PDB file of C-alpha atoms in Angstrom:
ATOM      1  CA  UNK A1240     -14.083 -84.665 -24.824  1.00 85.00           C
ATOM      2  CA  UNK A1241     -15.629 -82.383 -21.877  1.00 92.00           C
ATOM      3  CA  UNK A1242     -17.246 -79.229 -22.399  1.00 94.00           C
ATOM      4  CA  UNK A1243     -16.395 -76.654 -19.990  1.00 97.00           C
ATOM      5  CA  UNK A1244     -17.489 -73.255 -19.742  1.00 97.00           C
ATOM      6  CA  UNK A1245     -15.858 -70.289 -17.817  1.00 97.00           C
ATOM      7  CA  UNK A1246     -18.105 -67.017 -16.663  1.00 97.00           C
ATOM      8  CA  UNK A1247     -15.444 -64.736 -15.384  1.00 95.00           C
ATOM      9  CA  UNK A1248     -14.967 -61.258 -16.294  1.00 94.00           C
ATOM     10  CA  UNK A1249     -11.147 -61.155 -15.411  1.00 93.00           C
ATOM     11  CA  UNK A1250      -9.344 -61.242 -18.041  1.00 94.00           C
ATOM     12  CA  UNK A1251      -6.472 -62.767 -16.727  1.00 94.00           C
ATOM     13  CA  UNK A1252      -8.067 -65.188 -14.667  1.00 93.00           C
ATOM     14  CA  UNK A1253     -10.227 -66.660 -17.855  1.00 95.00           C
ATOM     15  CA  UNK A1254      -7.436 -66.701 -19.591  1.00 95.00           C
ATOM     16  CA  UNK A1255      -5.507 -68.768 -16.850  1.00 96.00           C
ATOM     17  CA  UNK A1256      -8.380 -71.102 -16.099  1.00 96.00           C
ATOM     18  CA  UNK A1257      -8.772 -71.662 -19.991  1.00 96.00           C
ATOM     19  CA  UNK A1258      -5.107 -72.509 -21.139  1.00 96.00           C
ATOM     20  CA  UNK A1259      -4.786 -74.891 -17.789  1.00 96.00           C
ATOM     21  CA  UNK A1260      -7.934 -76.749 -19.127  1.00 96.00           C
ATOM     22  CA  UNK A1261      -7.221 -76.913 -22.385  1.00 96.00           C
ATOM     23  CA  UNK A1262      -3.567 -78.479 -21.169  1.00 95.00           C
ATOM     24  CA  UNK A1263      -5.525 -81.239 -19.425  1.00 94.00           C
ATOM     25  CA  UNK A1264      -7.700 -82.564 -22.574  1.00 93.00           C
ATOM     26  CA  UNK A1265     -11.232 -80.546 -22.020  1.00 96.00           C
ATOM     27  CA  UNK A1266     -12.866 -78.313 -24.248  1.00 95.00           C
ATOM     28  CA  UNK A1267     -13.036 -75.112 -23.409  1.00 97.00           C
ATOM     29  CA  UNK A1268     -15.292 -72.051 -24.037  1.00 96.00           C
ATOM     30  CA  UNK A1269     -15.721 -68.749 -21.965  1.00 96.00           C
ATOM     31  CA  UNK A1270     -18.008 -65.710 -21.563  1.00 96.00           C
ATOM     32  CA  UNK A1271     -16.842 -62.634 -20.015  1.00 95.00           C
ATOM     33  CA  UNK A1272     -20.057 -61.234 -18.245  1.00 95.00           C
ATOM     34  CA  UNK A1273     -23.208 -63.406 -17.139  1.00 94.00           C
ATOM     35  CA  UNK A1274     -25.654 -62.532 -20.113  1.00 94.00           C
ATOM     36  CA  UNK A1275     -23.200 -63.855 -22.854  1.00 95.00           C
ATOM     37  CA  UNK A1276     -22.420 -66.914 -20.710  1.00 95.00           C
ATOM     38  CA  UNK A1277     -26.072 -67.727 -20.021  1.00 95.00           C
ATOM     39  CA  UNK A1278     -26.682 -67.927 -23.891  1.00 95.00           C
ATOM     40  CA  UNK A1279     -23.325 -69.629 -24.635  1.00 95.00           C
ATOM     41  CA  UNK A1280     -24.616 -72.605 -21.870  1.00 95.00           C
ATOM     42  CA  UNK A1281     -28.259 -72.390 -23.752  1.00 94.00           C
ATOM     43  CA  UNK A1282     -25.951 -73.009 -27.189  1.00 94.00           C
ATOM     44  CA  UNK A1283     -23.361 -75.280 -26.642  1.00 91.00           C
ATOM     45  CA  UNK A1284     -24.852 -77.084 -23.458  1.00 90.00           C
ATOM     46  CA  UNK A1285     -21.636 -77.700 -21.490  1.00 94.00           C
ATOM     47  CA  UNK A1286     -20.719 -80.921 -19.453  1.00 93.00           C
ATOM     48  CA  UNK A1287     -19.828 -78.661 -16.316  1.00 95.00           C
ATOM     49  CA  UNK A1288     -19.778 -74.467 -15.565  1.00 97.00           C
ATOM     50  CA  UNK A1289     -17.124 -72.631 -13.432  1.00 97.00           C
ATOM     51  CA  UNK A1290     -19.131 -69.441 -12.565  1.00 96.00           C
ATOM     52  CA  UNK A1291     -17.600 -66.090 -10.842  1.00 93.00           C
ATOM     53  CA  UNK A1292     -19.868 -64.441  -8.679  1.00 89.00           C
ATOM     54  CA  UNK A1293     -18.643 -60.512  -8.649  1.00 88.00           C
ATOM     55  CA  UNK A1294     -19.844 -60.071 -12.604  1.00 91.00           C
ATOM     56  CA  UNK A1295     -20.457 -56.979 -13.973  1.00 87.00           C
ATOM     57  CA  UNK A1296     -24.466 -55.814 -15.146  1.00 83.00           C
ATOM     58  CA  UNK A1297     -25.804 -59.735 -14.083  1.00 91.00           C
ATOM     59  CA  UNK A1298     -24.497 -61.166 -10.798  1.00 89.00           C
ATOM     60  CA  UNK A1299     -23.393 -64.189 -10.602  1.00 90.00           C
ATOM     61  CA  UNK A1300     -26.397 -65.312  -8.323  1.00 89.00           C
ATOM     62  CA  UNK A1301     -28.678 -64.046 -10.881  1.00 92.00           C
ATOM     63  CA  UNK A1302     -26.843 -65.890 -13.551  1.00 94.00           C
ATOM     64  CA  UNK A1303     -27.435 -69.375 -11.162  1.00 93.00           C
ATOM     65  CA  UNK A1304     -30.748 -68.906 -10.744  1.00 91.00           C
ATOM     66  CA  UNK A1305     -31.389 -68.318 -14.412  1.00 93.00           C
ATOM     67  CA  UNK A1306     -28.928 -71.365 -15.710  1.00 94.00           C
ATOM     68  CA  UNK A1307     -31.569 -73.597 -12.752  1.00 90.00           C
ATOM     69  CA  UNK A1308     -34.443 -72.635 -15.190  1.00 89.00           C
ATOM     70  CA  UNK A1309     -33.362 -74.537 -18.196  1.00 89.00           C
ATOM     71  CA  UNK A1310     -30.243 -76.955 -17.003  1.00 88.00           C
ATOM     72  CA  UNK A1311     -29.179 -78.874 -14.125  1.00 85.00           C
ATOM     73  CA  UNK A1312     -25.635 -79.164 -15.629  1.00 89.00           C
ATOM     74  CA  UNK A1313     -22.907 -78.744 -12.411  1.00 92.00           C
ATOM     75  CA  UNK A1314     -22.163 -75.565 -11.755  1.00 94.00           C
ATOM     76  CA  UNK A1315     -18.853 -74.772  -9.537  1.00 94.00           C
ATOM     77  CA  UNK A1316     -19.089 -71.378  -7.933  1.00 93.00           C
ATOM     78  CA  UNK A1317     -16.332 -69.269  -7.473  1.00 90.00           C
ATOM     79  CA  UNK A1318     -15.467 -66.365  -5.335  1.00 84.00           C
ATOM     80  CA  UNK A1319     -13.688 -63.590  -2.736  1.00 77.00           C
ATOM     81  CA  UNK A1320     -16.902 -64.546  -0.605  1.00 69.00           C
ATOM     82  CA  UNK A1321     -15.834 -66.655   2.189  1.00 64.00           C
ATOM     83  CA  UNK A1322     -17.972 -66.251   4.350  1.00 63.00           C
ATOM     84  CA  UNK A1323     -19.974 -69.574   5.539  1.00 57.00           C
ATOM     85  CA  UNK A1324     -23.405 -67.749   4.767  1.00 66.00           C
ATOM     86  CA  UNK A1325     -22.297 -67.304   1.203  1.00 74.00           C
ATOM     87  CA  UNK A1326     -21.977 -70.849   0.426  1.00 78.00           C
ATOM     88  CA  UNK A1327     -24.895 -72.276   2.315  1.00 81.00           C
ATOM     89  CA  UNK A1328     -26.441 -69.682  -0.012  1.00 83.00           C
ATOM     90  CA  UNK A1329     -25.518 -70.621  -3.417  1.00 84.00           C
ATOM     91  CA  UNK A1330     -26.109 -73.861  -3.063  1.00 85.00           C
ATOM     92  CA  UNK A1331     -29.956 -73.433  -2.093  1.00 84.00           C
ATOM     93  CA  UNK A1332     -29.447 -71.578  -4.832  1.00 86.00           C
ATOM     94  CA  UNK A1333     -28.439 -74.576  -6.976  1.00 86.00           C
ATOM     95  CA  UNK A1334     -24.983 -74.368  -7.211  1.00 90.00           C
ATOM     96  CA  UNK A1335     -22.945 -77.565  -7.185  1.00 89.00           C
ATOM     97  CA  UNK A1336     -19.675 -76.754  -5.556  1.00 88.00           C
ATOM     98  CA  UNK A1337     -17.900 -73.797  -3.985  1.00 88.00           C
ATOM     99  CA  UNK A1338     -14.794 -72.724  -4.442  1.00 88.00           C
ATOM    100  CA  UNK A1339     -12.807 -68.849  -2.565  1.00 86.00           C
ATOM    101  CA  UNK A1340     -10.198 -67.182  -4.232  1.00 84.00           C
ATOM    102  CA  UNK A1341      -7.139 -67.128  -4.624  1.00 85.00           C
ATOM    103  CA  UNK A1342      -7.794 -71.037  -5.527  1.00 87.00           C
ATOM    104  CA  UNK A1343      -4.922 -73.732  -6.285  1.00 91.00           C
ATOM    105  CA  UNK A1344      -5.617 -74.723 -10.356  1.00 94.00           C
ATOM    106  CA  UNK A1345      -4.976 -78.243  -9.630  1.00 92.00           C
ATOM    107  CA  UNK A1346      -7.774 -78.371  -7.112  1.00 91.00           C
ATOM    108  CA  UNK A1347     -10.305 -76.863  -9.107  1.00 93.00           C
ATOM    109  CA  UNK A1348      -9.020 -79.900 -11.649  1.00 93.00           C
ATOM    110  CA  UNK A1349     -10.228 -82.161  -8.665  1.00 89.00           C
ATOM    111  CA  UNK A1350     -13.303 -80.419  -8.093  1.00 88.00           C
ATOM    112  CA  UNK A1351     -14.587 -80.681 -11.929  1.00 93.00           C
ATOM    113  CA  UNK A1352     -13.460 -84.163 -12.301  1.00 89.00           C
ATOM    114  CA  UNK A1353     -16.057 -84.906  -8.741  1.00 84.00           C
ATOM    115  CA  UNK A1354     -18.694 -83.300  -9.971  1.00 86.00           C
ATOM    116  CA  UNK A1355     -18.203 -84.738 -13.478  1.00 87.00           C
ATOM    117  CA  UNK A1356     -18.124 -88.215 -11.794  1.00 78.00           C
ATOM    118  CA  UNK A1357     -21.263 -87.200  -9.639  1.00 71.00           C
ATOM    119  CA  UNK A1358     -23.086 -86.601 -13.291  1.00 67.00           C
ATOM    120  CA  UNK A1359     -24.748 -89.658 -14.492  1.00 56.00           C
ATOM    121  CA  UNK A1360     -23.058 -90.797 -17.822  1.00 50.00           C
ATOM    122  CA  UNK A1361     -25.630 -90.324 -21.026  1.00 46.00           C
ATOM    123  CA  UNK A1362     -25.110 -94.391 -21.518  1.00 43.00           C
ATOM    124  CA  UNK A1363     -26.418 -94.889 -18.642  1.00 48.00           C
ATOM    125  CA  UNK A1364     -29.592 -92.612 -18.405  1.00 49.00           C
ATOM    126  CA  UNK A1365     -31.738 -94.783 -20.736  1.00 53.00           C
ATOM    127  CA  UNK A1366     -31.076 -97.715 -18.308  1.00 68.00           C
ATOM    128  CA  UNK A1367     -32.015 -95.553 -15.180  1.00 79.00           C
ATOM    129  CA  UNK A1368     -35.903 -96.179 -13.798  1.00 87.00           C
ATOM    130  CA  UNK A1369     -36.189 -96.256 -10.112  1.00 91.00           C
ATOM    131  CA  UNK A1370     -39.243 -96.030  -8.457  1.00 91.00           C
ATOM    132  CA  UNK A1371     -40.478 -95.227  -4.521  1.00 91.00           C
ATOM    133  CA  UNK A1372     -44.626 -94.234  -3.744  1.00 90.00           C
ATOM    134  CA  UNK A1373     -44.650 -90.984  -5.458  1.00 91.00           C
ATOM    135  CA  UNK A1374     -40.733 -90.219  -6.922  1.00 93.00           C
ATOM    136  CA  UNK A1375     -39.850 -91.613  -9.974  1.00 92.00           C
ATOM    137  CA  UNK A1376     -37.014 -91.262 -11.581  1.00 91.00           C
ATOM    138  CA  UNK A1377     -36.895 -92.179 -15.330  1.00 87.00           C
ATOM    139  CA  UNK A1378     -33.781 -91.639 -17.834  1.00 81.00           C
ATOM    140  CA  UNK A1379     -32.705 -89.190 -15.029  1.00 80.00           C
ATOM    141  CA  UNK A1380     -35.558 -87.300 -15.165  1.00 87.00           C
ATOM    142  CA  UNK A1381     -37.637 -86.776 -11.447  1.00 92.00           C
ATOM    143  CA  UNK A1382     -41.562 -87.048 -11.741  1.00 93.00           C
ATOM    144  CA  UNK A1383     -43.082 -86.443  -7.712  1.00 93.00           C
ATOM    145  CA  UNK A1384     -46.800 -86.958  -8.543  1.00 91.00           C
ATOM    146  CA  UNK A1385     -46.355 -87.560 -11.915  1.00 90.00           C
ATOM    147  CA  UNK A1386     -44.926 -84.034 -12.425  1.00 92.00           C
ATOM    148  CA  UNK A1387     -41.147 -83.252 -13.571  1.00 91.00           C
ATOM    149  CA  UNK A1388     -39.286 -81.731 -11.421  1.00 91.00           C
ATOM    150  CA  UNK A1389     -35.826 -80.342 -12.103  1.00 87.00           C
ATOM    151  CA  UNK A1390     -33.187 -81.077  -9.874  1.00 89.00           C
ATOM    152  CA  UNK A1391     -29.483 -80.242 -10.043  1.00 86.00           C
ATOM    153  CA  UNK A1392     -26.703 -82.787 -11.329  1.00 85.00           C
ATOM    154  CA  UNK A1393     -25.541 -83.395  -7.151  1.00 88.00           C
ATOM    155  CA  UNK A1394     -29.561 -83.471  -5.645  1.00 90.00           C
ATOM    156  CA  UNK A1395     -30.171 -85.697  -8.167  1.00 90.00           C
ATOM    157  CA  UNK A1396     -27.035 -88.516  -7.268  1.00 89.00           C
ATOM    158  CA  UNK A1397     -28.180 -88.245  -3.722  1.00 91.00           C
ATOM    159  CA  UNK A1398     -32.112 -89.108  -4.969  1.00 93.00           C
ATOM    160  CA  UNK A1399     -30.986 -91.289  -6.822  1.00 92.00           C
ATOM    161  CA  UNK A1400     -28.881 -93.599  -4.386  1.00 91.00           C
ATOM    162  CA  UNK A1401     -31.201 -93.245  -2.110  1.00 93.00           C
ATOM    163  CA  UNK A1402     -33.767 -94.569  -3.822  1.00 92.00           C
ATOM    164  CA  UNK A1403     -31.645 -97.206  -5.217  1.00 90.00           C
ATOM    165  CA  UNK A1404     -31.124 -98.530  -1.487  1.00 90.00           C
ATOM    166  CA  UNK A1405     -34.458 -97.475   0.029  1.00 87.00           C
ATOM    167  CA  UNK A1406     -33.623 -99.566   3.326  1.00 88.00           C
ATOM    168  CA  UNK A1407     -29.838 -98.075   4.362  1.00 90.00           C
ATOM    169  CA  UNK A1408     -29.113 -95.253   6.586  1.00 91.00           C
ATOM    170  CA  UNK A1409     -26.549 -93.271   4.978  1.00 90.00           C
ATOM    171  CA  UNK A1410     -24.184 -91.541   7.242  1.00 88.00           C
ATOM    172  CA  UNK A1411     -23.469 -88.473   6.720  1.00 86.00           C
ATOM    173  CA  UNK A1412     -20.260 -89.473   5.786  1.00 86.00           C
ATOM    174  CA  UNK A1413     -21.171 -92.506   3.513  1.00 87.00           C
ATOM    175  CA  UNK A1414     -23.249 -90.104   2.189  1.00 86.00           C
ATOM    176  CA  UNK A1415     -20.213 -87.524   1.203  1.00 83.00           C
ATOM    177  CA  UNK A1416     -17.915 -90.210   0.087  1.00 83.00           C
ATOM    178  CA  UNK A1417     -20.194 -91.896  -1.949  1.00 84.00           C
ATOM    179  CA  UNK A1418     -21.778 -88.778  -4.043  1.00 81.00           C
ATOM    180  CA  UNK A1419     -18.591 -86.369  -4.035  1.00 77.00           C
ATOM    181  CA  UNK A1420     -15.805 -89.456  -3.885  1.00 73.00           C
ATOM    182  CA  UNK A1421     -13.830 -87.794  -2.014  1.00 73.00           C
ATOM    183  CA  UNK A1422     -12.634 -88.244   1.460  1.00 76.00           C
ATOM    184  CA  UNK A1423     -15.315 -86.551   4.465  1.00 74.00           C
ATOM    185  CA  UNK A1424     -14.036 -83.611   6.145  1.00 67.00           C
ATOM    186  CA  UNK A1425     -16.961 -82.947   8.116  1.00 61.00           C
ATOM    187  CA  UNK A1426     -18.191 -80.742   6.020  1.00 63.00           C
ATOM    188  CA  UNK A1427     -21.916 -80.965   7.253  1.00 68.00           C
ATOM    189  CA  UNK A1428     -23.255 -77.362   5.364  1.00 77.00           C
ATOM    190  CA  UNK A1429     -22.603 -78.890   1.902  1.00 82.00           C
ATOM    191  CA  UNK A1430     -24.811 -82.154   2.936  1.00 85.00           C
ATOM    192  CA  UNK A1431     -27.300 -80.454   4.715  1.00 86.00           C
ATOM    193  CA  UNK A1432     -28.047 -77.985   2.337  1.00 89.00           C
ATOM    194  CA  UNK A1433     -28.649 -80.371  -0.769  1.00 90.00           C
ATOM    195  CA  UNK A1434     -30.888 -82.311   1.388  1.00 91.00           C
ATOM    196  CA  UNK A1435     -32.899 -79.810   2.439  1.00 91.00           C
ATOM    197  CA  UNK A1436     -32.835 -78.652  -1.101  1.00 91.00           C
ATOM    198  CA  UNK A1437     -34.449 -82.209  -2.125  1.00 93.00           C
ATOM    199  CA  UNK A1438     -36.991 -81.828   0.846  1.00 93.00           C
ATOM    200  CA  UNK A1439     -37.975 -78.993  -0.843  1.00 92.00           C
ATOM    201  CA  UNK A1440     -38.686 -79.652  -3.916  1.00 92.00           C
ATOM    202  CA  UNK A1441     -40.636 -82.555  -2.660  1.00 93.00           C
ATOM    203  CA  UNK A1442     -42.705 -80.771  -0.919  1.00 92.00           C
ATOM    204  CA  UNK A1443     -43.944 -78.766  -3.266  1.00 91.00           C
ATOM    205  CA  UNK A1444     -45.891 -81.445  -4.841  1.00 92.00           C
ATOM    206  CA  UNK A1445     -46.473 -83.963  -1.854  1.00 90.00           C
ATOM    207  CA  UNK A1446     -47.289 -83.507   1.824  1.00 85.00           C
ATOM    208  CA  UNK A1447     -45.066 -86.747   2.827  1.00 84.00           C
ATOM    209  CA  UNK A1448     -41.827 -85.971   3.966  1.00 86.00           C
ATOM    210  CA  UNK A1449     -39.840 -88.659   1.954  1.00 90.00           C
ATOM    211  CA  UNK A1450     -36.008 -88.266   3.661  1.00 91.00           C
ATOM    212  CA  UNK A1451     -35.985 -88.898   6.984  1.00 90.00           C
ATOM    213  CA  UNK A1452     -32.917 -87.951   9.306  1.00 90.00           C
ATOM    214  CA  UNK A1453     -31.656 -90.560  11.881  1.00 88.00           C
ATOM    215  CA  UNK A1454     -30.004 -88.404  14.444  1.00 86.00           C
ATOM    216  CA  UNK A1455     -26.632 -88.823  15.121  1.00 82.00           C
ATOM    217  CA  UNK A1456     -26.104 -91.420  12.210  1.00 86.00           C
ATOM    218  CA  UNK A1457     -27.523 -89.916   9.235  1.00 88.00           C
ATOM    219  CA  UNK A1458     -30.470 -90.409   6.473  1.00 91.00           C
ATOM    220  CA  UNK A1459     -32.709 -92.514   4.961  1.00 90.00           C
ATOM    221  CA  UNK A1460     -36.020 -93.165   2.959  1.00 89.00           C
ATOM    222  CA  UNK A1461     -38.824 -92.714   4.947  1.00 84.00           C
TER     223      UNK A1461
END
């Protein structure tokens, strides 16, 4: 069974989010303020987290950027925000999917299962050891240089099949389809973002620029 935790300091809305969950066969476990749901993730080490941005004491963007020290479990954001800086925000931050309130519960049921789908299953990481110059990948785990690097449940599936088919150009909606398996609705910010996130990080550690964009198609291995 799943392991889902809620941060969310309504009441109500927990309680909502939890029952419906419950109803649909996951295990469920909340936190009502950032601190206690940082060391309830650290405890129980859930499968996916639904995070609430406006949270009393810790913000929920404080709470992200502390969960990206220790896990790169998927982490669904939710929020009033709706503006288009807001997400293109959190998700440099390291935050999965994005979600505005008032939300339909049956699509946030879509959204967990995608990301959950995204997450490679624990069968399969010991089977997992891809190699290109200086990325490795090895039981899921990214070495650039021989270092680990920590990458987040969605930056990782997109390393990952791009290394796994070094040669293709992805479009950008190839790209979308295959990673979130879900239908593209040109949503370009979400795609953008987690490759520029993956840039990054490479960067960091190497001065090749490993992704390569093909304009007006998509990307590719360099």
């Amino acid at each position: 069974m799943k392991k889902i935790t809620i941060i969310e300091d309504d009441t109500d809305i927990r309680n909502m989010i939890t029952k419906f969950l419950i109803n649909q066969k996951y295990e469920v476990c909340s936190a009502p303020n950032g601190k206690e749901g940082i060391e309830l993730c650290k405890r129980i080490l859930p499968d996916i987290i639904i995070l609430d941005l406006m949270l009393p004491a810790l913000s929920g963007d404080n709470v992200l950027k502390q969960l990206r020290t220790f896990t790169n479990i998927p982490v669904i954001v939710v929020s009033a925000k709706t503006m288009v800086q807001s997400k293109i925000d959190l998700l440099r931050m390291g935050a999965d999917d994005y979600m505005t309130k008032p939300f339909n519960l049956y699509e946030l049921l879509a959204r967990i299962e995608a990301n959950l789908k995204r997450s490679v299953p624990a069968s399969q990481k010991e089977d997992l050891h891809l190699r290109y110059k200086d990325i490795e990948i090895e039981n899921c785990t990214v070495y650039i240089k021989g270092t680990m690097v920590q990458f987040t449940s969605t930056e990782l599936a997109i390393l990952i099949l791009l290394l796994q088919y070094p040669q293709k150009i992805f479009s950008k909606q190839n790209l979308y389809e295959s990673i979130w398996q879900e239908e593209y609705a040109y949503d370009n910010d979400t795609i953008n973002t987690h490759i520029s996130n993956i840039r990054k990080k490479i960067k960091r550690y190497t001065d090749t620029d490993y992704i390569e964009t093909v304009w007006g198609i998509g990307y590719k291995l360099k």
